[in-house]
């Protein structure tokens, strides 16, 4: 029995099945719990002319038929079958590898190991946390910057007036000091103008 040339890959929740058939037409894919049936017309490695496509895959484990889909591209038929239970199969079909290696192979363009997928999930989760800046409220942050711009709500006019008043106070103190100095100097001048003691007093 001939088989369609197929490549496959998997994730923990689905399997990707690619039928290598170009210019496929009248394609029908039927999903059952452990079977995927494919029919139609197209060109495969068997020849350069369109011919009938017919194949049936007996899957290793169960899928969810109603959630599984397919699409026809210019160079292939792509099937996405959703797994009933999450987990890695490591094989697509029930038949042993030695009986399928002539028509079934890994699709390295889609393949990811279980460890790779876990790392991707973790990276996506971490990036999401970084992307929203750890839940920081940008509006609140900008509001805080606005408060800083206003110097904590300080009234600039009052501050300037206070500074002016302080400067004026220093000026008044200086004027008072100058006045006191002038009065003291006047007193000293008045004392120097008093008449000298009489010479007779000195002889007494």
GROMACS .gro file of C-alpha atoms in nm:
model
  204
    1UNK     CA    1   0.000   0.000   0.000
    2UNK     CA    2   0.140   0.342  -0.099
    3UNK     CA    3   0.138   0.632   0.142
    4UNK     CA    4   0.123   1.007   0.093
    5UNK     CA    5   0.452   1.188   0.166
    6UNK     CA    6   0.400   1.347   0.508
    7UNK     CA    7   0.598   1.560   0.753
    8UNK     CA    8   0.492   1.625   1.109
    9UNK     CA    9   0.571   1.823   1.424
   10UNK     CA   10   0.403   1.866   1.760
   11UNK     CA   11   0.336   2.092   2.055
   12UNK     CA   12   0.201   1.986   2.391
   13UNK     CA   13  -0.157   2.058   2.277
   14UNK     CA   14  -0.154   1.976   1.902
   15UNK     CA   15   0.013   1.799   1.611
   16UNK     CA   16   0.099   1.955   1.274
   17UNK     CA   17   0.067   1.727   0.970
   18UNK     CA   18   0.187   1.845   0.629
   19UNK     CA   19   0.095   1.648   0.317
   20UNK     CA   20   0.349   1.730   0.045
   21UNK     CA   21   0.112   1.768  -0.248
   22UNK     CA   22   0.130   2.065  -0.487
   23UNK     CA   23  -0.168   2.228  -0.659
   24UNK     CA   24  -0.405   2.014  -0.454
   25UNK     CA   25  -0.777   2.031  -0.533
   26UNK     CA   26  -1.102   1.871  -0.416
   27UNK     CA   27  -0.936   1.810  -0.080
   28UNK     CA   28  -1.130   1.645   0.200
   29UNK     CA   29  -0.991   1.575   0.545
   30UNK     CA   30  -1.194   1.372   0.793
   31UNK     CA   31  -1.106   1.369   1.163
   32UNK     CA   32  -1.191   1.089   1.402
   33UNK     CA   33  -1.058   1.031   1.754
   34UNK     CA   34  -0.757   0.829   1.637
   35UNK     CA   35  -0.774   0.863   1.260
   36UNK     CA   36  -0.711   1.134   1.000
   37UNK     CA   37  -0.830   1.052   0.647
   38UNK     CA   38  -0.715   1.258   0.346
   39UNK     CA   39  -0.843   1.256  -0.012
   40UNK     CA   40  -0.822   1.480  -0.319
   41UNK     CA   41  -0.607   1.543  -0.626
   42UNK     CA   42  -0.258   1.687  -0.653
   43UNK     CA   43   0.103   1.647  -0.758
   44UNK     CA   44   0.345   1.456  -0.534
   45UNK     CA   45   0.697   1.321  -0.572
   46UNK     CA   46   0.546   1.019  -0.748
   47UNK     CA   47   0.506   1.215  -1.071
   48UNK     CA   48   0.471   1.553  -1.241
   49UNK     CA   49   0.104   1.513  -1.328
   50UNK     CA   50  -0.192   1.551  -1.088
   51UNK     CA   51  -0.320   1.222  -0.953
   52UNK     CA   52  -0.556   1.095  -0.687
   53UNK     CA   53  -0.453   1.155  -0.328
   54UNK     CA   54  -0.570   0.908  -0.069
   55UNK     CA   55  -0.428   0.834   0.273
   56UNK     CA   56  -0.523   0.742   0.627
   57UNK     CA   57  -0.322   0.800   0.943
   58UNK     CA   58  -0.379   0.584   1.251
   59UNK     CA   59  -0.269   0.819   1.525
   60UNK     CA   60  -0.077   0.713   1.832
   61UNK     CA   61  -0.321   0.888   2.068
   62UNK     CA   62  -0.662   1.053   2.057
   63UNK     CA   63  -0.744   1.397   1.917
   64UNK     CA   64  -1.047   1.627   1.937
   65UNK     CA   65  -1.209   1.604   1.589
   66UNK     CA   66  -1.434   1.909   1.622
   67UNK     CA   67  -1.140   2.136   1.713
   68UNK     CA   68  -0.907   2.009   1.438
   69UNK     CA   69  -0.868   2.196   1.109
   70UNK     CA   70  -0.687   2.193   0.773
   71UNK     CA   71  -0.602   2.433   0.491
   72UNK     CA   72  -0.486   2.387   0.133
   73UNK     CA   73  -0.180   2.581   0.018
   74UNK     CA   74  -0.012   2.591  -0.321
   75UNK     CA   75   0.260   2.344  -0.221
   76UNK     CA   76   0.097   2.136   0.053
   77UNK     CA   77  -0.205   2.045   0.264
   78UNK     CA   78  -0.158   2.155   0.623
   79UNK     CA   79  -0.347   1.984   0.904
   80UNK     CA   80  -0.367   2.091   1.268
   81UNK     CA   81  -0.507   1.820   1.496
   82UNK     CA   82  -0.580   1.916   1.858
   83UNK     CA   83  -0.477   1.662   2.120
   84UNK     CA   84  -0.737   1.529   2.360
   85UNK     CA   85  -0.482   1.520   2.643
   86UNK     CA   86  -0.187   1.757   2.654
   87UNK     CA   87   0.157   1.603   2.640
   88UNK     CA   88   0.422   1.491   2.394
   89UNK     CA   89   0.366   1.182   2.180
   90UNK     CA   90   0.715   1.155   2.025
   91UNK     CA   91   0.553   0.951   1.745
   92UNK     CA   92   0.264   1.042   1.518
   93UNK     CA   93   0.124   0.701   1.429
   94UNK     CA   94   0.086   0.357   1.582
   95UNK     CA   95   0.316   0.188   1.329
   96UNK     CA   96   0.681   0.150   1.430
   97UNK     CA   97   0.931   0.393   1.279
   98UNK     CA   98   1.097   0.128   1.061
   99UNK     CA   99   0.770   0.091   0.869
  100UNK     CA  100   0.706   0.464   0.824
  101UNK     CA  101   1.050   0.610   0.751
  102UNK     CA  102   0.993   0.590   0.373
  103UNK     CA  103   0.698   0.833   0.380
  104UNK     CA  104   0.686   0.999   0.726
  105UNK     CA  105   0.951   1.241   0.856
  106UNK     CA  106   0.994   1.525   1.104
  107UNK     CA  107   0.907   1.875   0.986
  108UNK     CA  108   1.214   2.059   1.115
  109UNK     CA  109   1.070   2.397   1.013
  110UNK     CA  110   0.798   2.353   1.275
  111UNK     CA  111   0.968   2.120   1.519
  112UNK     CA  112   1.029   2.225   1.880
  113UNK     CA  113   1.149   2.008   2.165
  114UNK     CA  114   0.958   2.004   2.492
  115UNK     CA  115   1.236   2.201   2.665
  116UNK     CA  116   1.234   2.466   2.390
  117UNK     CA  117   0.860   2.519   2.425
  118UNK     CA  118   0.887   2.551   2.805
  119UNK     CA  119   1.161   2.814   2.767
  120UNK     CA  120   0.949   3.007   2.516
  121UNK     CA  121   0.651   3.007   2.754
  122UNK     CA  122   0.871   3.133   3.038
  123UNK     CA  123   1.030   3.402   2.819
  124UNK     CA  124   0.688   3.519   2.700
  125UNK     CA  125   0.565   3.538   3.060
  126UNK     CA  126   0.869   3.737   3.174
  127UNK     CA  127   0.851   3.972   2.879
  128UNK     CA  128   0.484   4.039   2.951
  129UNK     CA  129   0.572   4.140   3.308
  130UNK     CA  130   0.851   4.366   3.182
  131UNK     CA  131   0.635   4.510   2.907
  132UNK     CA  132   0.383   4.660   3.149
  133UNK     CA  133   0.668   4.773   3.380
  134UNK     CA  134   0.563   4.547   3.663
  135UNK     CA  135   0.215   4.695   3.681
  136UNK     CA  136   0.344   5.052   3.728
  137UNK     CA  137   0.074   5.311   3.669
  138UNK     CA  138   0.223   5.548   3.412
  139UNK     CA  139  -0.041   5.812   3.480
  140UNK     CA  140   0.048   5.809   3.850
  141UNK     CA  141   0.417   5.825   3.767
  142UNK     CA  142   0.364   6.128   3.543
  143UNK     CA  143   0.147   6.285   3.811
  144UNK     CA  144   0.433   6.240   4.056
  145UNK     CA  145   0.667   6.409   3.812
  146UNK     CA  146   0.421   6.696   3.786
  147UNK     CA  147   0.430   6.734   4.164
  148UNK     CA  148   0.807   6.737   4.152
  149UNK     CA  149   0.796   7.005   3.885
  150UNK     CA  150   0.589   7.217   4.126
  151UNK     CA  151   0.848   7.154   4.401
  152UNK     CA  152   0.611   6.961   4.623
  153UNK     CA  153   0.329   7.213   4.588
  154UNK     CA  154   0.541   7.505   4.719
  155UNK     CA  155   0.401   7.849   4.629
  156UNK     CA  156   0.677   8.009   4.427
  157UNK     CA  157   0.543   8.362   4.479
  158UNK     CA  158   0.537   8.310   4.855
  159UNK     CA  159   0.887   8.169   4.845
  160UNK     CA  160   1.018   8.466   4.646
  161UNK     CA  161   0.838   8.708   4.875
  162UNK     CA  162   0.991   8.534   5.175
  163UNK     CA  163   1.334   8.560   5.019
  164UNK     CA  164   1.277   8.927   4.947
  165UNK     CA  165   1.162   8.985   5.302
  166UNK     CA  166   1.467   8.808   5.436
  167UNK     CA  167   1.690   9.024   5.220
  168UNK     CA  168   1.507   9.335   5.337
  169UNK     CA  169   1.551   9.230   5.700
  170UNK     CA  170   1.924   9.206   5.654
  171UNK     CA  171   1.924   9.553   5.498
  172UNK     CA  172   1.732   9.699   5.795
  173UNK     CA  173   1.977   9.542   6.037
  174UNK     CA  174   2.264   9.696   5.849
  175UNK     CA  175   2.093  10.038   5.851
  176UNK     CA  176   2.032  10.013   6.228
  177UNK     CA  177   2.395   9.918   6.283
  178UNK     CA  178   2.508  10.213   6.071
  179UNK     CA  179   2.278  10.449   6.266
  180UNK     CA  180   2.409  10.324   6.600
  181UNK     CA  181   2.764  10.367   6.475
  182UNK     CA  182   2.692  10.723   6.366
  183UNK     CA  183   2.536  10.810   6.706
  184UNK     CA  184   2.836  10.662   6.887
  185UNK     CA  185   3.070  10.862   6.666
  186UNK     CA  186   2.868  11.180   6.735
  187UNK     CA  187   2.893  11.117   7.110
  188UNK     CA  188   3.268  11.077   7.082
  189UNK     CA  189   3.289  11.402   6.884
  190UNK     CA  190   3.080  11.584   7.145
  191UNK     CA  191   3.312  11.457   7.422
  192UNK     CA  192   3.620  11.579   7.237
  193UNK     CA  193   3.472  11.931   7.213
  194UNK     CA  194   3.444  11.971   7.596
  195UNK     CA  195   3.696  12.232   7.735
  196UNK     CA  196   4.017  12.098   7.879
  197UNK     CA  197   4.058  12.099   8.255
  198UNK     CA  198   4.182  12.427   8.403
  199UNK     CA  199   4.558  12.425   8.462
  200UNK     CA  200   4.496  12.530   8.817
  201UNK     CA  201   4.311  12.208   8.870
  202UNK     CA  202   4.615  12.018   8.746
  203UNK     CA  203   4.837  12.202   8.997
  204UNK     CA  204   4.602  12.134   9.285
   0.00000   0.00000   0.00000
